[in-house]
PDB file of C-alpha atoms in Angstrom:
ATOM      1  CA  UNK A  97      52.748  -7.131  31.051  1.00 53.00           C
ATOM      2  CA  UNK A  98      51.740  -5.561  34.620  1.00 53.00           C
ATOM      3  CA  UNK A  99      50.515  -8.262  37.206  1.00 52.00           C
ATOM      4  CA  UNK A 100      48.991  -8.584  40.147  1.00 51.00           C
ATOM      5  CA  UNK A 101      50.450 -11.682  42.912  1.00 50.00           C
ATOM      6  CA  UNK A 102      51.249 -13.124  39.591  1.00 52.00           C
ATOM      7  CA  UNK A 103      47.932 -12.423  37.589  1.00 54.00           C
ATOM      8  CA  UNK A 104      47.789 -10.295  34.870  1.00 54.00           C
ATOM      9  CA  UNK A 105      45.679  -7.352  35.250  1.00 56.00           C
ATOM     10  CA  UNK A 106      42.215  -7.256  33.215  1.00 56.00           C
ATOM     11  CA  UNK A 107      43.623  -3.297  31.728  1.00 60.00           C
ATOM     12  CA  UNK A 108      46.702  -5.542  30.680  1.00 60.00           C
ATOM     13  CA  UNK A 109      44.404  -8.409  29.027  1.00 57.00           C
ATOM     14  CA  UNK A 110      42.344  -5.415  27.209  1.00 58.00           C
ATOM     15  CA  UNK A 111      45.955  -3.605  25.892  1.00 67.00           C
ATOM     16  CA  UNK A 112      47.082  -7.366  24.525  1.00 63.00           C
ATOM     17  CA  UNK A 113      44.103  -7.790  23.020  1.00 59.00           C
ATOM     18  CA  UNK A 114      44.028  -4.343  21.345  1.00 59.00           C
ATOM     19  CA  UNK A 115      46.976  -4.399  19.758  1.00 65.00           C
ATOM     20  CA  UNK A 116      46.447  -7.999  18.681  1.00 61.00           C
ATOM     21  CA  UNK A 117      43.577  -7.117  17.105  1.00 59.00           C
ATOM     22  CA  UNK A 118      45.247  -4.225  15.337  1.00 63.00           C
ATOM     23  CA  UNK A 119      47.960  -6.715  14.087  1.00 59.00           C
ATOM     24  CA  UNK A 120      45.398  -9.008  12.779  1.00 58.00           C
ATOM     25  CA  UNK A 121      43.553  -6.757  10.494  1.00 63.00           C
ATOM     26  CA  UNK A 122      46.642  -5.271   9.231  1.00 64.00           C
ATOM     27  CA  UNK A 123      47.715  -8.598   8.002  1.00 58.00           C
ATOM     28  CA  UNK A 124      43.774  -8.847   6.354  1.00 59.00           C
ATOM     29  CA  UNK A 125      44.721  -5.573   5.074  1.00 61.00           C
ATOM     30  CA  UNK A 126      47.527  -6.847   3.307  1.00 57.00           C
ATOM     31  CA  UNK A 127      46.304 -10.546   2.259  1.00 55.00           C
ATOM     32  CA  UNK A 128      42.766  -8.332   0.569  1.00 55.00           C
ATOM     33  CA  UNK A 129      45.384  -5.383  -1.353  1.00 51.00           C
ATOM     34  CA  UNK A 130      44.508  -5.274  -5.072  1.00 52.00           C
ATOM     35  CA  UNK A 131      47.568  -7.543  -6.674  1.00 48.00           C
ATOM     36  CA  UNK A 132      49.178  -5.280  -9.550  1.00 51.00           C
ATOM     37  CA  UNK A 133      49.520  -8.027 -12.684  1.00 48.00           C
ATOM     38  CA  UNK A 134      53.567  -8.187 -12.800  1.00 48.00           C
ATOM     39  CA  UNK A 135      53.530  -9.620  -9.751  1.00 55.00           C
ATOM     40  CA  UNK A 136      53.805 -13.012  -8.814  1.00 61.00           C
ATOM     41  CA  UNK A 137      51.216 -14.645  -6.581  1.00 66.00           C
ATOM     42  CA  UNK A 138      53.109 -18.081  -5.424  1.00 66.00           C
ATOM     43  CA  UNK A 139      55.664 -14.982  -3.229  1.00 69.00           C
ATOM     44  CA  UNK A 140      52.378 -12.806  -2.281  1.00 71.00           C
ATOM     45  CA  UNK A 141      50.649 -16.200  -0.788  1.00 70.00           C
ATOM     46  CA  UNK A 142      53.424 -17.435   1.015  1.00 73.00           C
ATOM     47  CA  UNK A 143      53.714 -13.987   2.695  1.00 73.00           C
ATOM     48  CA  UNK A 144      50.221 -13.535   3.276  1.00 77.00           C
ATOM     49  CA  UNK A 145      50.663 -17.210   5.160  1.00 77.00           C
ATOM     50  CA  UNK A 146      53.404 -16.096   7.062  1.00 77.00           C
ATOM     51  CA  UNK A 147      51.781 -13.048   8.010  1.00 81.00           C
ATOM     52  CA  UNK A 148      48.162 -15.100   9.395  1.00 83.00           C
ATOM     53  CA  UNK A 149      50.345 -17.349  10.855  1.00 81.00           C
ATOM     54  CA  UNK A 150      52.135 -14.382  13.162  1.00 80.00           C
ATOM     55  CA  UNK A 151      48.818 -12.490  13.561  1.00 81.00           C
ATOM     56  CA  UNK A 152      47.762 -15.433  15.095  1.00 81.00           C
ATOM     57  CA  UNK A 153      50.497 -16.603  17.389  1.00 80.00           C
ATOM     58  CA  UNK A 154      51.190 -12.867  18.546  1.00 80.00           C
ATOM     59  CA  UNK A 155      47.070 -12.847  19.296  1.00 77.00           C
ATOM     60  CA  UNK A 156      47.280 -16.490  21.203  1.00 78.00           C
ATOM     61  CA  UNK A 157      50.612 -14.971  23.082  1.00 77.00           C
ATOM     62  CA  UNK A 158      48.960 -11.864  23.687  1.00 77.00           C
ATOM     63  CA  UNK A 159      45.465 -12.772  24.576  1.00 78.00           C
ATOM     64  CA  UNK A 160      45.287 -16.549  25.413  1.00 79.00           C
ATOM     65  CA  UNK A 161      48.097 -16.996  26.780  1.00 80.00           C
ATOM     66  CA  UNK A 162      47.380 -14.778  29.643  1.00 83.00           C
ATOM     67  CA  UNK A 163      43.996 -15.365  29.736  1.00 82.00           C
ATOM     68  CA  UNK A 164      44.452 -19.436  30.872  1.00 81.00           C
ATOM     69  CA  UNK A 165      47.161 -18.222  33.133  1.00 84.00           C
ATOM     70  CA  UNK A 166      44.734 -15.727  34.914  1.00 83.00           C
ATOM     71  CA  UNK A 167      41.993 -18.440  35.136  1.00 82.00           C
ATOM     72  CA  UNK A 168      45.069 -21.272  36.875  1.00 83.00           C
ATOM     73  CA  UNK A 169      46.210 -18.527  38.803  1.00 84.00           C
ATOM     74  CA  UNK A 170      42.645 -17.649  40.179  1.00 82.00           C
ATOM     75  CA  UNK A 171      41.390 -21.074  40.337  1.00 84.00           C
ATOM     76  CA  UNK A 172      44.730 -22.101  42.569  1.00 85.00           C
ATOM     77  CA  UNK A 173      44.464 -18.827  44.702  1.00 84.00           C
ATOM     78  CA  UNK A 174      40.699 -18.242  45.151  1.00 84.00           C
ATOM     79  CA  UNK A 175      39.589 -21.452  44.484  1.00 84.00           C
ATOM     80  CA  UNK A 176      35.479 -20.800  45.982  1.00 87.00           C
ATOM     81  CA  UNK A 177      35.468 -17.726  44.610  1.00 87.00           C
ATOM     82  CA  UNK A 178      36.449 -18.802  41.179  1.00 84.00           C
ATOM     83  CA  UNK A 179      34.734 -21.738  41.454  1.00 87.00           C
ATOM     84  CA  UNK A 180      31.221 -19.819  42.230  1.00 89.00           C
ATOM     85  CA  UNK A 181      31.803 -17.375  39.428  1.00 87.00           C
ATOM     86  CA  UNK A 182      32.412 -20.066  37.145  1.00 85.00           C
ATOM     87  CA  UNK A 183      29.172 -22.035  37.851  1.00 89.00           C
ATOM     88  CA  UNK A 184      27.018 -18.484  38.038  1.00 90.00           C
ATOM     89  CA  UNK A 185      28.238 -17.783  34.851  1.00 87.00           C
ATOM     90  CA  UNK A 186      27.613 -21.051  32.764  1.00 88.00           C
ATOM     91  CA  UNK A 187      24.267 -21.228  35.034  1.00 90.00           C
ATOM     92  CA  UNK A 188      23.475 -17.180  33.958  1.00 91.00           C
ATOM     93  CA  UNK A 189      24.548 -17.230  30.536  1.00 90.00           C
ATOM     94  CA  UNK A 190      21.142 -19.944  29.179  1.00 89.00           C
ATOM     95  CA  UNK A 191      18.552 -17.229  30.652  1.00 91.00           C
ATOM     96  CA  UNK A 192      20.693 -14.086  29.831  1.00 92.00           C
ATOM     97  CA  UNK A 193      20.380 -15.388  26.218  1.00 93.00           C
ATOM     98  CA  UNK A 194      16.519 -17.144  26.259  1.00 93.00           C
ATOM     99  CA  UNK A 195      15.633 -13.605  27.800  1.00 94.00           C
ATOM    100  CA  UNK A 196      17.539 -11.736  24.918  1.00 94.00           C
ATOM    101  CA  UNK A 197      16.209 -14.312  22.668  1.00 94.00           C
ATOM    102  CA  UNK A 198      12.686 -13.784  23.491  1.00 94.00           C
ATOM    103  CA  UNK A 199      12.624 -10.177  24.210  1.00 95.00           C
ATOM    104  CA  UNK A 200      13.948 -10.206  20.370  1.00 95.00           C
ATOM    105  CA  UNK A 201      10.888 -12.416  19.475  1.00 95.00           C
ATOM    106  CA  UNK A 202       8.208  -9.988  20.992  1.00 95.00           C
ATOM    107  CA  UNK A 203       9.314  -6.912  19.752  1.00 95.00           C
ATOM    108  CA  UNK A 204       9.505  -8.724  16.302  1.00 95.00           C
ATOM    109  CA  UNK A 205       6.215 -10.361  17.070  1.00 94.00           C
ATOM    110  CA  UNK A 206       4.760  -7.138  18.198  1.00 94.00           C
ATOM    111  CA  UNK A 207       5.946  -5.014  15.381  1.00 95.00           C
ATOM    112  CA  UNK A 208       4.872  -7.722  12.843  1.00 95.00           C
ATOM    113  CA  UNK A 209       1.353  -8.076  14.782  1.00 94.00           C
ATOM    114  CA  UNK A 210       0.997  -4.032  14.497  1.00 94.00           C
ATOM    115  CA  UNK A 211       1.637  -3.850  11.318  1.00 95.00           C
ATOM    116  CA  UNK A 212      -0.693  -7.138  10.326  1.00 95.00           C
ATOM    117  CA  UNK A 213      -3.431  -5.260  12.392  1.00 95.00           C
ATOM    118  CA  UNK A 214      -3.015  -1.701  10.513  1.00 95.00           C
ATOM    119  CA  UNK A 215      -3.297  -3.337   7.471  1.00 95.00           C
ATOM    120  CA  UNK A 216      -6.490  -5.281   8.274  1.00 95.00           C
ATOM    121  CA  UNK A 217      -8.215  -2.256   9.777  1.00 95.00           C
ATOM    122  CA  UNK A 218      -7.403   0.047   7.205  1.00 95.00           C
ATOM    123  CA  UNK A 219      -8.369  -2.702   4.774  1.00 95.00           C
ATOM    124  CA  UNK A 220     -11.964  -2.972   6.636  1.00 95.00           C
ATOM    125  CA  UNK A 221     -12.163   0.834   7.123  1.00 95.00           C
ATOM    126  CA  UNK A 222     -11.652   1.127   2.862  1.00 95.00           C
ATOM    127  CA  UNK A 223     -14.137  -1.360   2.118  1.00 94.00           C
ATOM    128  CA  UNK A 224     -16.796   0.187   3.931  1.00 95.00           C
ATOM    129  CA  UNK A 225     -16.356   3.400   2.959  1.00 95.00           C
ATOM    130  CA  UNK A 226     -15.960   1.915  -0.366  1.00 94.00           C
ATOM    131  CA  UNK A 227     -19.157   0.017   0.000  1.00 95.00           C
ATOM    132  CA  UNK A 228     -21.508   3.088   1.086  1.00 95.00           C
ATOM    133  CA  UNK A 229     -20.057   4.943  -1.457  1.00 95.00           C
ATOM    134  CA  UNK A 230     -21.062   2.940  -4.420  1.00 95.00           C
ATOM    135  CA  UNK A 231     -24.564   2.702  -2.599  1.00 96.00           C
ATOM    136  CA  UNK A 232     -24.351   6.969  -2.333  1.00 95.00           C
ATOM    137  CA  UNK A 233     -23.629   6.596  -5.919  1.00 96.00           C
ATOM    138  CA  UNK A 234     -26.145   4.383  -7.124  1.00 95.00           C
ATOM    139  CA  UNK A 235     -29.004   5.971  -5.236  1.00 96.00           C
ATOM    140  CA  UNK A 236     -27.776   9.358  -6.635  1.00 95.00           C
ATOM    141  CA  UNK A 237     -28.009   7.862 -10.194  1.00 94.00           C
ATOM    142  CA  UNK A 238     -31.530   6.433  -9.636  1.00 95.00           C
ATOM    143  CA  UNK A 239     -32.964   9.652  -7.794  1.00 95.00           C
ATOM    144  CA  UNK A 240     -31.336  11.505 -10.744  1.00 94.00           C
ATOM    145  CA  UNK A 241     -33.380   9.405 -13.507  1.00 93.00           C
ATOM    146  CA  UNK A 242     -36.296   9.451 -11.281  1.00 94.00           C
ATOM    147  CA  UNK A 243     -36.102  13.767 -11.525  1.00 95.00           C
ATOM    148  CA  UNK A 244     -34.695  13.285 -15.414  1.00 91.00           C
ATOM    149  CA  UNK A 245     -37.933  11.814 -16.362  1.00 90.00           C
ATOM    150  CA  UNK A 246     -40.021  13.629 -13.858  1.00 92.00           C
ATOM    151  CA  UNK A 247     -38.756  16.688 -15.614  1.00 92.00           C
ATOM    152  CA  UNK A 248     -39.051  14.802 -19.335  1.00 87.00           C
ATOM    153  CA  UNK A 249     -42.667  13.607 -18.797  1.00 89.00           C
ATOM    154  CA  UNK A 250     -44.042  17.345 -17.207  1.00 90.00           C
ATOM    155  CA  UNK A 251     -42.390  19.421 -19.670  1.00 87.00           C
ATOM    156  CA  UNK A 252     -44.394  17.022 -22.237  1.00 86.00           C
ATOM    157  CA  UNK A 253     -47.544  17.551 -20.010  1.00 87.00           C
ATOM    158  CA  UNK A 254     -46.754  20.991 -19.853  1.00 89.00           C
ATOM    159  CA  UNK A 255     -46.538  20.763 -23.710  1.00 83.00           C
ATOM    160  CA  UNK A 256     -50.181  19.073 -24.597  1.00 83.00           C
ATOM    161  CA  UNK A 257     -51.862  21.398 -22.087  1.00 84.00           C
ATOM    162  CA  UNK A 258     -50.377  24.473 -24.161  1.00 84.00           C
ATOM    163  CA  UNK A 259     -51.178  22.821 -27.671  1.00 82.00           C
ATOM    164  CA  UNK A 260     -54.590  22.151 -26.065  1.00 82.00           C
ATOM    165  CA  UNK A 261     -55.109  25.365 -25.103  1.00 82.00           C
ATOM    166  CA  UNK A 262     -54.356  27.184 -27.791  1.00 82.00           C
ATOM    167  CA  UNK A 263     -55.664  24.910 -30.743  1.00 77.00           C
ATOM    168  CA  UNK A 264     -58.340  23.034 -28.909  1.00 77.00           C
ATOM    169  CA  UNK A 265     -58.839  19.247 -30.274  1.00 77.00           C
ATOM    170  CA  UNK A 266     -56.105  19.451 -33.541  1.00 78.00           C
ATOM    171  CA  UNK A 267     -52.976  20.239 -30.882  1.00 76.00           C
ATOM    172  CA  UNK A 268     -53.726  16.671 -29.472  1.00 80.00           C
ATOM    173  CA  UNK A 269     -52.470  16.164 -33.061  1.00 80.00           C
ATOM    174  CA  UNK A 270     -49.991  18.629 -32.991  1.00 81.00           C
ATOM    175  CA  UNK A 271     -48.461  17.249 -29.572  1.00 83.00           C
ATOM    176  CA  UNK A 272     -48.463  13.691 -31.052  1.00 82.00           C
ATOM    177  CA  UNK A 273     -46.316  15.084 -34.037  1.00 83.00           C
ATOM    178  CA  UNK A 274     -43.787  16.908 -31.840  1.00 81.00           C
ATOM    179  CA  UNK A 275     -43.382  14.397 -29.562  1.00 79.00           C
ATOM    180  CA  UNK A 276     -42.563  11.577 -32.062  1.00 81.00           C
ATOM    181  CA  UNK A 277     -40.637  14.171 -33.973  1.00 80.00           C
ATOM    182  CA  UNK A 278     -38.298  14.910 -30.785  1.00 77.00           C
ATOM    183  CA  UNK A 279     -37.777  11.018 -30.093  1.00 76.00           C
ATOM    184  CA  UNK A 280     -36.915  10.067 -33.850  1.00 78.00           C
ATOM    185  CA  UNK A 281     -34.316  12.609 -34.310  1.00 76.00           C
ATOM    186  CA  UNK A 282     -32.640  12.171 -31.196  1.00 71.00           C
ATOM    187  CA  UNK A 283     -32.741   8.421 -32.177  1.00 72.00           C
ATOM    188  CA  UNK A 284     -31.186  10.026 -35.868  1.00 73.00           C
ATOM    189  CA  UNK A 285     -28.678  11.910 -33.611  1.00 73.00           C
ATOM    190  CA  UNK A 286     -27.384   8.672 -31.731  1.00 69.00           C
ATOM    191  CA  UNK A 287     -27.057   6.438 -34.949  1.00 73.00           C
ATOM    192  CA  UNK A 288     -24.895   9.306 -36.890  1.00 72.00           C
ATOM    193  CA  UNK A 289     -22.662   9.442 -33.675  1.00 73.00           C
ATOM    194  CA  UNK A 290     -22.504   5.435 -34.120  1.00 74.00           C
ATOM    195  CA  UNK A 291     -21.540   5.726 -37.885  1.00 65.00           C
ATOM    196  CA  UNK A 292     -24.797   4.100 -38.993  1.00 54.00           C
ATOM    197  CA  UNK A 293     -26.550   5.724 -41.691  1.00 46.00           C
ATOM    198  CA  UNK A 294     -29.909   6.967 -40.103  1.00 43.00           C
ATOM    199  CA  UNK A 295     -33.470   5.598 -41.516  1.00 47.00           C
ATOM    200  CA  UNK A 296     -35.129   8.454 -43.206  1.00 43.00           C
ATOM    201  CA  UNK A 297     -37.841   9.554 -40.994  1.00 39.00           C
ATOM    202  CA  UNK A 298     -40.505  11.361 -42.854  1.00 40.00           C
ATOM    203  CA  UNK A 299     -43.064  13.120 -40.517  1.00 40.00           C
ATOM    204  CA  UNK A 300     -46.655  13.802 -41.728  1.00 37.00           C
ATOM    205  CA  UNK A 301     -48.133  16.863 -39.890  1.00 39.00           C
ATOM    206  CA  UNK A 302     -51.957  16.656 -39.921  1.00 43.00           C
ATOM    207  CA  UNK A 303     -53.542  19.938 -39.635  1.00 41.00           C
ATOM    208  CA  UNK A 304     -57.151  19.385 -38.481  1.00 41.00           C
ATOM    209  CA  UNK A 305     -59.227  22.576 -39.049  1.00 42.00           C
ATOM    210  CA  UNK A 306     -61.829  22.764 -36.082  1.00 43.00           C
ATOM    211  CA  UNK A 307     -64.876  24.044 -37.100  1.00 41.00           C
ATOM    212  CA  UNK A 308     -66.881  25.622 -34.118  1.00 43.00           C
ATOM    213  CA  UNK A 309     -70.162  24.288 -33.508  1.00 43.00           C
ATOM    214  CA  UNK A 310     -73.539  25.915 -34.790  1.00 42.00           C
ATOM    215  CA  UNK A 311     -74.900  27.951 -32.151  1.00 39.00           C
ATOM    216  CA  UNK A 312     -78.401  27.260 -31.167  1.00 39.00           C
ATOM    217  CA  UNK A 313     -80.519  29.876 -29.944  1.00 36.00           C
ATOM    218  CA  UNK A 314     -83.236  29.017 -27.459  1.00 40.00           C
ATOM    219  CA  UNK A 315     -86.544  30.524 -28.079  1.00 35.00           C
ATOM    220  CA  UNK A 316     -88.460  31.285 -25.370  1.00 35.00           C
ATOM    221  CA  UNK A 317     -92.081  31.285 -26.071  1.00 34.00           C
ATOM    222  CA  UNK A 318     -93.917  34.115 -23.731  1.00 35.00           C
ATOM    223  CA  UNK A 319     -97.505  33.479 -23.986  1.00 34.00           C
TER     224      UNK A 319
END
């Protein structure tokens, strides 16, 4: 291993630790392999064992090893310098990790606030435009039986101011007929569309003969 005034060199450290981390998951490797059924698995365990048990004393030559020698040799040659690098970095590491810890926390708190907030809004923006809607919709169904019966009631108008017209006094009679006539078979209608058997309706036209009146002559008496 290449050193330096006795200390091994961090490119030295990284190459150790490489290739013990290369043994390691080759022995992982083997210890996870699919076991074919002839074999026996008292041999296969005790060289799975044998194999953790080098991983880890090549990894603790390898990596350990050199890595407490490096910190003795560096404590007994720059002993300030190590010494202040040591205390910056056990004083460093509690806010390096509160400020990774908390920059975590807002960006979870702010994603989770976002989405909280999208949902409410959207929720509030649906319900209103839920809400005027069924108030568009209900004042389009009352406006539209206002103009249904508008329509109903002036086309009966229109109706007994024809009959009346053409008949005189007997198509008040008339009207009254058809107009009872229209409502009891549309009532007829409905019930045979509900499976009920219908009343029978008989309707009694009265024909009323108008007889015009006598027409009296004024006599004018010329002296």
């Amino acid at each position: 291993m290449p050193m330096i005034n006795g200390i091994p060199t961090p490119s030295a450290l990284l190459s150790s630790a490489h290739n013990a981390y290369g043994h390691l998951s080759t022995t992982i490797t083997n210890m996870t392999a699919p076991l074919d059924h002839e074999e026996e698995l008292w041999p296969q365990f005790e060289v799975s064992a044998q194999s953790v048990t080098d991983a880890c004393k090549k990894f603790e030559e390898s990596l350990v090893v050199p890595t407490r020698k490096f910190i003795e040799v560096a404590f007994h040659t720059y002993p300030i310098t190590s010494t202040f690098a040591s205390v910056f970095l056990i004083l460093v590491s509690l806010p390096f990790l509160s400020f990774l810890g908390f920059a975590v926390f807002v960006l979870a708190s702010t994603i989770f606030t976002g989405l909280c907030a999208a949902v409410v809004v959207s929720a509030l923006i649906i319900g209103l435009c839920g809400t005027f809607l069924s108030m568009l919709i209900l004042l389009l169904a009352a406006l539209s039986a206002w103009i249904s019966t508008s329509l109903v009631f002036g086309y009966i108008a229109w109706r007994l101011y024809a009959l009346v017209r053409s008949d005189g006094r007997a198509g008040v009679s008339q009207w009254s007929t058809e107009t009872k006539g229209r409502f009891r078979r549309q009532k007829k209608e409905a019930e045979e569309r509900r499976g009920r058997s219908p009343e029978s309706v008989v309707l009694v036209k009265e024909e009323e003969t108008s007889t015009p009146p006598d027409e009296s002559t004024d006599k004018t008496i010329t002296q």
